[in-house]
Each structure stands twice: as structure tokens, then as C-alpha cells.
């Protein structure tokens, strides 16, 4: 098969937002996509969940995880309206009949599709300038932290600055009766309780 055909993006349909039961987003997306692969002849093309990759510190290591941007919502690319502007009943019931779907976002009788800009805002990973995963460390400037590795092991200090691009933070610790700034890696600290 010609790879250039595979690389072309399918541009049929418009993006609609459907509301799901909380925690059922993956199940709804997978059910819709599985039904489409089975060859259901409806003008529904794909379903996806707006997600973003973030880095978190777990057990002293930076781990990339996927977070849902809008829990309880799934995006569906489909032709909901025919060429006359009437609702395509087959597409409407295909989506509405999936277990866990509460309905379309917006007007219950005439949902509005997302514009391309709205779609890219809801799902930044789809844009050409997709951001690199950001690091979530669970502390902010002014928080007290405990140092869990390095020469200052066991000391507590106050976070004075955070440099997310380098993965470092500046912590002010009390050393020999004076406050001293120490530059540490994210994984070397934990929130003090």
C-alpha cells in the first residue's frame, strides 16, 4: 500500500463534543472506534479524548503520564447533518446508543460542531506545535519541602524559585544559622508535611 495515502489526514466530518459518564471516556471512545472498524456504515469517522502528556516525579524519577484535559467528554468526528442540514438519524443514534454517552454538548436538538481553532485548543497534542510534556512536581514557590537526596538530606527549606525547563528548583535552607540557597533537582525534594 502506498505510504503517502496512509499519511494523508482524513478530513471528512466535523468535530462534536459528547458528554459521557465520569470515568467512561476510554470505554466510549474505544466502543465507537471498534464499531467503526467492524464496518458500520455510518458517517462517523473517529473518536478521541483530549489529553496532554505531563511528567510527574514518582519514586524519584520523572515519568511521562497522560492526563485527560476535559474529564467526562469525548470528541467525535462525524457528519451529523446531511447536505440539507437535517440531522442524520443513523449517525445520531449510533453515537447516542453507546453505553456511557449522556448526549451531545450544546443544544440537545441541534448540537454545534467545533471550529478548527476550538478543536486545536481542546486537544493541543493534535496541533503542529504540540508542546513537550511539562513536568508536574506538586510544589510551588513558597512551599516547604524536605530534601530526600544529596548533601542536604533530611533538611527542610522553602522553595524560592522553580525552573521547569531545567528540572531544577532553588530551596532556601537554614545552614549554620544562616539561610542558604541550594539548587536541587525536582526528584531530590518532596513536599514537607
Coordinates of C-alpha atoms in Angstrom, one line a residue:
X1 CA 0.0 0.0 0.0
X2 CA 1.3 3.5 -0.8
X3 CA 2.5 5.2 2.3
X4 CA 1.6 8.7 1.0
X5 CA -2.1 7.6 1.1
X6 CA -1.7 6.4 4.7
X7 CA -0.1 9.7 5.7
X8 CA -2.9 11.8 4.4
X9 CA -5.2 13.1 7.1
X10 CA -8.9 12.2 6.8
X11 CA -10.8 15.5 6.6
X12 CA -14.3 14.2 6.4
X13 CA -16.8 15.3 9.0
X14 CA -16.8 17.9 11.8
X15 CA -15.8 17.5 15.4
X16 CA -18.6 17.3 18.0
X17 CA -18.3 17.1 21.8
X18 CA -20.2 14.3 23.6
X19 CA -20.6 14.1 27.3
X20 CA -20.0 10.8 29.0
X21 CA -20.4 9.3 32.4
X22 CA -17.4 10.2 34.5
X23 CA -14.7 7.6 34.2
X24 CA -16.2 6.1 31.0
X25 CA -14.4 8.2 28.4
X26 CA -12.0 5.5 27.3
X27 CA -14.8 2.9 27.1
X28 CA -16.9 5.2 25.0
X29 CA -14.0 6.1 22.7
X30 CA -13.0 2.5 22.3
X31 CA -16.5 1.3 21.7
X32 CA -17.1 3.9 18.9
X33 CA -13.7 3.2 17.3
X34 CA -14.3 -0.6 17.5
X35 CA -17.7 -0.3 15.9
X36 CA -16.3 1.8 13.1
X37 CA -13.5 -0.8 12.4
X38 CA -16.2 -3.5 12.2
X39 CA -17.6 -1.7 9.2
X40 CA -20.7 0.0 10.5
X41 CA -21.9 2.2 7.6
X42 CA -22.5 5.4 9.4
X43 CA -20.9 8.8 8.8
X44 CA -18.9 8.7 12.0
X45 CA -15.1 8.6 11.5
X46 CA -13.3 8.6 14.8
X47 CA -13.5 9.4 18.5
X48 CA -10.8 10.7 20.7
X49 CA -10.2 12.1 24.2
X50 CA -8.5 15.5 24.6
X51 CA -5.3 14.6 26.5
X52 CA -2.0 16.1 27.4
X53 CA 1.3 14.4 28.3
X54 CA 2.8 15.6 31.6
X55 CA 5.8 14.5 33.5
X56 CA 5.4 13.6 37.2
X57 CA 8.0 12.7 39.8
X58 CA 7.3 9.2 41.1
X59 CA 9.8 7.3 43.2
X60 CA 12.5 9.8 42.5
X61 CA 12.1 9.5 38.7
X62 CA 10.4 11.7 36.1
X63 CA 7.6 9.6 34.5
X64 CA 5.5 10.8 31.5
X65 CA 1.8 10.2 32.0
X66 CA -1.3 11.1 30.0
X67 CA -3.9 13.3 31.7
X68 CA -7.4 14.0 30.4
X69 CA -7.9 17.7 29.7
X70 CA -11.7 17.5 30.0
X71 CA -12.8 14.6 32.1
X72 CA -16.3 13.4 31.1
X73 CA -16.0 14.5 27.4
X74 CA -15.1 12.7 24.2
X75 CA -14.6 14.3 20.7
X76 CA -16.3 12.6 17.8
X77 CA -15.6 13.4 14.1
X78 CA -18.7 12.8 12.1
X79 CA -21.2 14.1 9.6
X80 CA -24.1 14.8 11.9
X81 CA -26.0 16.8 9.4
X82 CA -26.8 15.8 5.8
X83 CA -26.4 18.1 2.8
X84 CA -29.9 19.6 3.5
X85 CA -29.0 20.5 7.1
X86 CA -31.2 17.8 8.7
X87 CA -29.8 15.6 11.4
X88 CA -28.6 12.2 10.1
X89 CA -30.6 9.9 12.3
X90 CA -28.2 6.9 11.7
X91 CA -25.2 8.9 12.9
X92 CA -27.2 10.5 15.8
X93 CA -28.4 7.1 17.2
X94 CA -25.0 5.4 16.5
X95 CA -23.3 7.8 19.0
X96 CA -26.3 8.1 21.4
X97 CA -26.7 4.4 21.7
X98 CA -23.1 3.8 23.0
X99 CA -23.2 2.8 26.7
X100 CA -21.9 5.7 28.9
X101 CA -22.9 8.5 26.5
X102 CA -25.1 11.2 28.1
X103 CA -25.5 13.3 25.0
X104 CA -24.1 15.9 22.7
X105 CA -22.7 19.1 24.3
X106 CA -24.8 22.1 23.5
X107 CA -28.3 22.3 22.2
X108 CA -30.0 18.9 22.7
X109 CA -31.8 19.1 19.3
X110 CA -29.1 20.8 17.2
X111 CA -25.5 20.4 18.6
X112 CA -23.0 22.8 17.1
X113 CA -19.7 21.4 15.7
X114 CA -16.3 22.8 17.0
X115 CA -14.4 25.2 14.8
X116 CA -10.9 24.1 13.8
X117 CA -9.4 26.6 16.3
X118 CA -11.7 25.3 19.1
X119 CA -10.7 21.7 18.3
X120 CA -7.0 22.6 18.4
X121 CA -7.5 24.4 21.7
X122 CA -9.2 21.4 23.2
X123 CA -6.6 19.0 22.0
X124 CA -3.2 20.7 21.9
X125 CA -1.4 17.4 21.0
X126 CA -3.2 17.5 17.6
X127 CA -1.6 20.8 16.6
X128 CA 1.6 21.1 14.6
X129 CA 3.3 22.9 17.5
X130 CA 2.5 20.3 20.1
X131 CA 4.1 21.2 23.4
X132 CA 6.7 18.9 25.0
X133 CA 5.4 17.2 28.1
X134 CA 5.5 19.5 31.1
X135 CA 6.8 18.5 34.5
X136 CA 4.4 18.3 37.4
X137 CA 6.2 18.3 40.7
X138 CA 3.5 19.1 43.2
X139 CA 5.2 22.1 44.9
X140 CA 5.1 25.8 44.1
X141 CA 7.1 28.8 45.1
X142 CA 6.7 29.4 48.9
X143 CA 6.0 25.8 49.8
X144 CA 8.1 24.0 52.4
X145 CA 9.9 20.9 51.1
X146 CA 12.1 18.1 52.6
X147 CA 15.3 17.2 50.8
X148 CA 15.4 13.4 50.3
X149 CA 18.7 13.0 48.5
X150 CA 22.1 14.7 48.3
X151 CA 24.3 16.5 50.7
X152 CA 21.4 18.3 52.4
X153 CA 19.5 15.0 53.0
X154 CA 16.9 15.5 55.7
X155 CA 16.9 19.3 55.7
X156 CA 13.8 21.3 55.2
X157 CA 13.5 24.5 53.2
X158 CA 11.3 27.0 51.4
X159 CA 11.0 26.9 47.6
X160 CA 12.2 30.2 46.3
X161 CA 12.3 29.5 42.5
X162 CA 11.3 26.8 40.0
X163 CA 13.0 26.3 36.7
X164 CA 10.8 23.8 34.8
X165 CA 12.9 23.8 31.7
X166 CA 16.0 22.6 33.5
X167 CA 14.0 20.5 36.0
X168 CA 15.5 22.3 39.0
X169 CA 14.4 24.4 41.9
X170 CA 16.0 26.8 44.4
X171 CA 15.4 26.0 48.0
X172 CA 16.4 28.2 50.9
X173 CA 17.6 26.1 53.8
X174 CA 18.9 27.0 57.2
X175 CA 22.6 26.1 57.4
X176 CA 24.9 27.1 60.3
X177 CA 22.4 29.7 61.5
X178 CA 22.1 31.3 58.0
X179 CA 19.6 30.9 55.2
X180 CA 21.4 29.5 52.2
X181 CA 20.0 28.9 48.7
X182 CA 20.5 25.4 47.3
X183 CA 19.8 24.4 43.7
X184 CA 18.3 20.9 43.6
X185 CA 16.7 18.6 41.0
X186 CA 13.0 18.1 41.2
X187 CA 13.4 14.5 42.3
X188 CA 15.5 15.4 45.2
X189 CA 12.7 17.0 47.2
X190 CA 9.2 16.1 48.4
X191 CA 6.5 18.3 50.0
X192 CA 7.0 18.6 53.7
X193 CA 4.1 17.6 55.8

